[in-house]
Coordinates of N, CA and C in Angstrom, one line a residue:
M1344 N -11.7 20.2 8.9 CA -11.6 20.0 9.9 C -10.2 19.6 10.3
E1345 N -9.5 18.6 10.2 CA -8.5 18.7 10.3 C -7.1 20.4 11.2
L1346 N -7.6 20.8 9.8 CA -6.4 22.4 10.1 C -7.5 22.6 11.0
A1347 N -7.9 22.5 11.3 CA -9.3 23.9 12.4 C -8.0 23.0 13.4
T1348 N -8.3 21.7 13.9 CA -8.1 20.7 15.4 C -6.6 21.1 15.1
F1349 N -6.0 21.0 14.1 CA -4.4 21.3 14.4 C -3.8 22.3 14.7
G1350 N -4.1 23.3 13.4 CA -3.7 24.3 13.4 C -2.7 23.7 11.2
Q1351 N -1.6 25.0 11.0 CA -1.8 24.5 10.0 C -0.5 24.3 9.5
D1352 N 0.6 23.8 10.8 CA 2.1 23.3 10.4 C 1.6 21.9 11.0
L1353 N 0.8 21.2 9.8 CA 1.3 19.5 10.1 C 2.3 18.5 9.6
E1354 N 4.2 19.4 9.6 CA 5.4 18.8 9.3 C 5.4 17.7 11.0
N1355 N 5.8 16.2 10.8 CA 5.3 15.4 11.6 C 7.3 16.5 13.2
K1356 N 6.1 16.4 14.0 CA 6.8 17.1 14.9 C 7.7 15.7 16.3
E1357 N 8.0 16.3 17.3 CA 9.2 15.1 17.7 C 8.6 15.3 19.2
T1358 N 8.0 13.9 19.8 CA 6.9 13.3 20.8 C 7.5 13.7 22.1
P1359 N 6.9 13.9 22.9 CA 7.5 13.2 23.6 C 7.2 11.7 23.9
Y1360 N 6.6 10.6 24.0 CA 6.5 10.0 24.0 C 7.6 8.6 23.1
D1361 N 7.3 7.4 23.5 CA 8.7 6.6 23.4 C 7.9 6.0 22.4
A1362 N 8.0 5.8 21.0 CA 6.7 4.4 20.5 C 8.1 3.4 19.7
L1363 N 6.7 2.2 20.0 CA 6.8 0.6 19.0 C 7.5 0.7 18.2
L1364 N 7.7 1.0 17.1 CA 7.6 0.8 15.2 C 7.2 -0.9 15.0
I1365 N 6.2 -1.3 14.5 CA 6.6 -3.4 14.0 C 5.7 -2.7 13.1
G1366 N 6.7 -3.2 12.3 CA 6.6 -3.6 10.7 C 6.5 -5.1 10.0
L1367 N 5.6 -5.4 9.3 CA 4.7 -7.0 8.6 C 6.2 -6.8 7.4
N1368 N 6.6 -7.6 7.2 CA 6.9 -8.1 5.6 C 7.2 -9.7 5.4
D1369 N 7.9 -9.9 4.9 CA 7.5 -11.1 4.2 C 8.4 -11.3 2.4
D1370 N 9.3 -12.6 2.5 CA 9.5 -12.5 1.6 C 9.7 -11.6 0.2
R1371 N 10.0 -11.1 -0.3 CA 10.2 -10.5 -1.5 C 9.0 -10.9 -1.9
Q1372 N 8.7 -12.1 -2.5 CA 8.5 -13.9 -3.9 C 6.6 -13.3 -3.6
V1373 N 7.1 -14.0 -2.0 CA 5.5 -14.2 -1.3 C 4.5 -12.8 -1.6
L1374 N 6.0 -12.1 -0.7 CA 4.5 -10.4 -0.8 C 4.3 -10.5 -2.9
Y1375 N 4.6 -10.9 -3.0 CA 3.9 -10.1 -5.0 C 3.4 -11.1 -5.6
E1376 N 3.6 -12.1 -4.8 CA 2.6 -13.4 -5.3 C 0.5 -13.0 -4.8
R1377 N 1.1 -12.0 -3.1 CA -0.2 -11.8 -2.9 C -0.7 -10.7 -3.0
I1378 N 0.0 -9.7 -3.1 CA -0.4 -8.4 -4.2 C -0.8 -9.4 -5.6
N1379 N -0.6 -9.9 -6.4 CA -0.6 -10.6 -7.0 C -2.5 -11.2 -7.6
H1380 N -2.8 -11.6 -6.0 CA -3.8 -12.0 -5.6 C -5.4 -11.2 -5.1
R1381 N -4.2 -10.1 -4.3 CA -5.0 -9.3 -4.3 C -5.9 -8.2 -5.0
V1382 N -4.4 -7.8 -6.5 CA -5.5 -7.5 -8.1 C -6.6 -8.7 -8.6
D1383 N -6.1 -9.8 -8.1 CA -7.4 -10.9 -9.9 C -8.5 -10.4 -7.8
V1384 N -8.4 -10.4 -7.2 CA -9.9 -10.2 -6.4 C -10.9 -9.5 -6.4
M1385 N -9.1 -8.2 -6.9 CA -10.8 -7.0 -6.9 C -10.7 -6.4 -8.5
V1386 N -10.4 -7.3 -9.2 CA -11.2 -7.4 -10.5 C -11.7 -8.1 -10.8
E1387 N -12.0 -9.2 -10.1 CA -13.5 -9.8 -9.6 C -14.7 -9.6 -9.1
K1388 N -14.1 -8.6 -8.2 CA -15.4 -8.0 -6.5 C -16.0 -7.1 -7.7
G1389 N -15.4 -6.7 -8.9 CA -16.2 -5.0 -9.2 C -14.9 -3.5 -9.3
L1390 N -13.8 -4.3 -9.7 CA -12.3 -3.1 -9.4 C -13.1 -2.2 -11.1
L1391 N -13.1 -3.5 -12.4 CA -13.4 -2.7 -13.3 C -15.1 -1.8 -13.3
D1392 N -15.4 -2.3 -13.3 CA -17.3 -1.0 -13.2 C -16.9 0.5 -12.2
E1393 N -16.2 -0.4 -11.1 CA -15.8 1.3 -10.3 C -15.0 1.6 -11.7
A1394 N -13.3 1.8 -11.9 CA -13.0 2.4 -12.3 C -13.8 2.8 -14.0
K1395 N -14.3 2.1 -15.3 CA -14.9 2.4 -15.3 C -15.9 3.3 -15.4
W1396 N -16.9 3.7 -14.3 CA -17.5 4.6 -14.2 C -16.4 6.4 -14.0
L1397 N -15.7 6.0 -13.2 CA -14.6 6.8 -12.8 C -14.1 7.3 -14.3
Y1398 N -14.0 6.3 -15.1 CA -13.1 6.8 -16.5 C -14.2 7.9 -17.1
D1399 N -15.5 7.0 -17.0 CA -17.1 7.8 -17.5 C -17.2 8.7 -17.1
N1400 N -16.9 9.0 -15.4 CA -18.2 10.3 -15.1 C -16.7 11.1 -13.8
H1401 N -15.7 10.9 -14.0 CA -15.5 11.5 -13.4 C -12.7 11.7 -13.6
R1402 N -12.6 11.4 -15.0 CA -11.6 10.8 -15.5 C -10.4 12.1 -14.7
D1403 N -10.4 13.2 -14.9 CA -9.6 14.7 -14.5 C -9.6 14.7 -12.8
V1404 N -10.5 13.8 -11.9 CA -10.3 14.1 -10.1 C -9.0 13.3 -9.8
Q1405 N -8.8 13.6 -9.5 CA -7.6 13.2 -7.8 C -7.1 11.4 -8.3
A1406 N -8.3 11.7 -7.8 CA -8.9 9.8 -8.1 C -8.4 9.0 -8.9
A1407 N -8.5 9.5 -10.0 CA -8.5 8.8 -10.7 C -7.0 8.7 -11.8
R1408 N -5.8 9.4 -11.3 CA -4.3 9.1 -10.6 C -4.1 8.1 -10.2
A1409 N -4.6 7.4 -9.3 CA -4.2 6.3 -8.1 C -4.2 5.6 -8.8
I1410 N -2.9 4.1 -7.9 CA -3.2 3.0 -8.5 C -4.2 2.3 -8.2
G1411 N -4.8 1.6 -9.2 CA -6.1 1.2 -9.3 C -6.9 1.4 -10.3
Y1412 N -7.1 2.5 -10.7 CA -8.0 3.1 -11.6 C -7.0 3.7 -13.2
K1413 N -5.7 4.2 -12.8 CA -5.2 5.1 -13.9 C -4.4 3.8 -14.2
E1414 N -4.7 2.4 -13.9 CA -3.6 2.0 -15.9 C -5.2 0.3 -16.4
L1415 N -6.1 1.4 -15.8 CA -7.2 0.2 -17.0 C -7.6 2.0 -17.4
F1416 N -7.0 2.8 -17.5 CA -8.1 3.7 -18.5 C -7.4 3.6 -20.1
P1417 N -6.6 2.9 -19.5 CA -6.4 2.9 -21.4 C -6.8 1.3 -21.8
Y1418 N -7.4 0.6 -20.9 CA -8.2 -0.6 -21.7 C -9.6 0.4 -22.2
F1419 N -9.8 1.0 -21.1 CA -10.9 1.6 -21.8 C -10.7 2.1 -22.8
A1420 N -10.0 3.0 -22.6 CA -9.8 3.7 -23.9 C -9.5 2.7 -25.7
G1421 N -9.0 1.7 -25.9 CA -8.6 0.9 -26.3 C -7.0 1.4 -26.8
Q1422 N -6.6 1.4 -25.9 CA -5.6 1.2 -25.8 C -4.0 0.8 -25.1
A1423 N -4.4 -0.6 -25.0 CA -4.3 -2.2 -24.7 C -5.2 -3.2 -23.7
S1424 N -4.7 -3.9 -24.4 CA -5.8 -5.0 -22.8 C -5.9 -5.0 -21.9
L1425 N -7.6 -5.8 -21.8 CA -7.9 -5.9 -20.5 C -5.9 -6.7 -19.5
E1426 N -5.5 -7.7 -19.9 CA -4.3 -8.3 -20.0 C -3.4 -7.5 -19.5
E1427 N -2.3 -6.8 -20.4 CA -1.7 -5.7 -20.2 C -1.9 -4.9 -19.1
S1428 N -3.5 -4.2 -19.3 CA -3.5 -2.7 -18.3 C -3.5 -3.4 -17.0
V1429 N -4.1 -5.3 -16.3 CA -3.8 -5.7 -14.9 C -2.4 -5.9 -15.2
D1430 N -1.6 -6.1 -15.7 CA -0.8 -7.1 -15.5 C 0.1 -4.9 -15.3
K1431 N -0.2 -3.9 -15.4 CA 0.2 -2.8 -15.5 C 0.0 -2.8 -13.6
L1432 N -1.2 -2.8 -13.4 CA -1.8 -2.6 -12.3 C -1.0 -2.8 -11.2
K1433 N -0.9 -4.6 -11.5 CA 0.3 -5.4 -10.7 C 1.5 -5.0 -10.5
Q1434 N 2.2 -4.6 -11.4 CA 3.1 -3.9 -11.3 C 3.9 -2.7 -10.3
N1435 N 3.0 -2.0 -11.3 CA 2.4 -0.8 -10.2 C 2.1 -0.8 -8.6
T1436 N 1.2 -1.4 -7.8 CA 1.0 -1.9 -7.2 C 2.4 -2.4 -5.9
R1437 N 2.6 -3.2 -7.0 CA 3.6 -4.2 -5.8 C 5.5 -3.4 -6.6
R1438 N 5.1 -2.2 -7.4 CA 6.6 -0.8 -6.9 C 6.2 -0.2 -5.4
F1439 N 5.2 0.1 -5.9 CA 4.5 1.1 -4.5 C 4.5 0.3 -2.8
A1440 N 4.6 -0.9 -2.8 CA 5.0 -2.0 -1.5 C 6.6 -1.8 -1.1
K1441 N 7.1 -1.7 -2.3 CA 8.2 -1.0 -1.9 C 8.6 0.3 -1.7
R1442 N 8.4 0.5 -2.5 CA 8.7 2.2 -1.6 C 7.9 2.5 -0.4
Q1443 N 7.0 1.7 -0.4 CA 6.1 1.6 1.6 C 7.5 1.0 2.2
L1444 N 8.3 0.8 1.7 CA 8.8 -0.3 3.3 C 10.4 0.4 3.2
T1445 N 10.6 0.2 1.2 CA 11.9 1.9 2.1 C 12.1 3.2 2.1
W1446 N 10.3 3.9 2.4 CA 10.3 5.1 3.3 C 10.3 4.7 4.5
F1447 N 9.9 3.1 5.5 CA 9.8 2.3 6.9 C 11.1 2.4 7.0
R1448 N 11.4 2.1 6.1 CA 13.1 1.7 6.4 C 13.9 3.4 6.8
N1449 N 14.0 3.8 5.5 CA 15.0 4.7 5.9 C 14.1 6.7 6.4
R1450 N 13.2 6.0 7.1 CA 12.5 7.5 7.7 C 11.7 6.6 9.4
M1451 N 11.8 6.2 9.3 CA 11.7 5.8 10.7 C 11.8 4.3 10.9
S1452 N 12.2 4.3 13.3 CA 13.0 3.2 13.7 C 11.7 2.1 13.3
V1453 N 11.5 1.2 12.7 CA 10.8 0.7 12.6 C 11.4 -0.5 13.2
S1454 N 11.1 -2.2 13.1 CA 11.0 -3.3 13.4 C 10.4 -4.5 12.8
F1455 N 10.8 -4.8 11.2 CA 9.9 -5.2 10.8 C 10.3 -6.8 11.1
Y1456 N 9.1 -7.1 11.3 CA 9.1 -9.0 11.4 C 8.4 -10.1 9.5
M1457 N 8.6 -10.9 10.2 CA 8.8 -11.9 8.5 C 7.0 -12.6 9.0
V1458 N 6.6 -11.8 8.7 CA 4.4 -13.1 8.6 C 5.0 -14.7 8.1
S1459 N 6.1 -14.9 7.7 CA 5.4 -16.5 7.2 C 6.3 -17.3 8.6
E1460 N 7.2 -16.0 9.2 CA 7.8 -17.1 9.7 C 7.0 -17.9 11.1
S1461 N 7.5 -19.0 11.4 CA 6.0 -19.7 11.9 C 6.3 -18.6 13.9
D1462 N 7.0 -18.3 14.2 CA 7.3 -17.5 15.3 C 6.9 -16.1 15.4
V1463 N 6.6 -16.0 13.7 CA 6.2 -14.4 14.0 C 5.2 -13.8 15.3
K1464 N 4.6 -14.6 15.7 CA 3.5 -13.5 16.6 C 4.3 -13.4 18.3
K1465 N 4.9 -15.0 18.4 CA 6.2 -14.5 20.0 C 6.8 -13.4 20.0
Q1466 N 7.0 -13.8 18.6 CA 8.3 -12.7 18.2 C 7.9 -11.5 18.2
I1467 N 6.2 -10.7 17.9 CA 5.9 -9.7 18.5 C 5.6 -9.4 19.6
N1468 N 5.1 -10.2 20.4 CA 4.5 -10.1 21.5 C 5.9 -10.2 22.7
K1469 N 7.0 -10.1 22.1 CA 8.1 -10.7 23.2 C 8.7 -8.9 22.8
A1470 N 8.8 -7.9 21.5 CA 9.0 -7.5 21.5 C 8.4 -6.1 21.9
V1471 N 6.7 -6.2 22.0 CA 5.7 -5.7 23.5 C 6.1 -5.7 24.7
Q1472 N 6.6 -6.4 25.0 CA 6.9 -7.2 26.7 C 7.8 -6.3 26.9
D1473 N 9.2 -6.7 26.4 CA 10.0 -5.8 26.2 C 9.8 -4.1 26.3
F1474 N 9.2 -4.2 25.4 CA 9.0 -2.3 24.8 C 9.0 -1.8 26.2
L1475 N 7.2 -2.5 26.5 CA 6.8 -2.5 27.6 C 7.1 -2.3 29.3
A1476 N 7.9 -3.2 29.7 CA 8.8 -3.4 30.4 C 9.9 -2.3 30.6
N1477 N 10.6 -1.3 29.3 CA 11.7 -0.3 29.9 C 10.9 0.9 30.0

């Protein structure tokens, strides 16, 4: 549907519009702790069952190579402990987050704000107001 709507050439194109790109970041240690906690919550809420179903039924599909599934497959195959697999999942998620930040910094003009700063909302509101005023 998207190809039919937008055409074959889906490369990024210049736009006549100005954009304000706002990125949210935090101290790396805080960010990594949040990622680790998020993975723990995902495991508690059924990630293992979901990944096991994919492992048993469709392990060759593209989604099976995604972060969150591929790290658990060695556990299901008896090649790693659950703790090792979850630790690998956390590590790969942290690495992915780092790559995302690097990608945005290198390819886009993004203004990053530290979410743990007490006045971050005020800073972002001011940036938006200044952008709209210009």
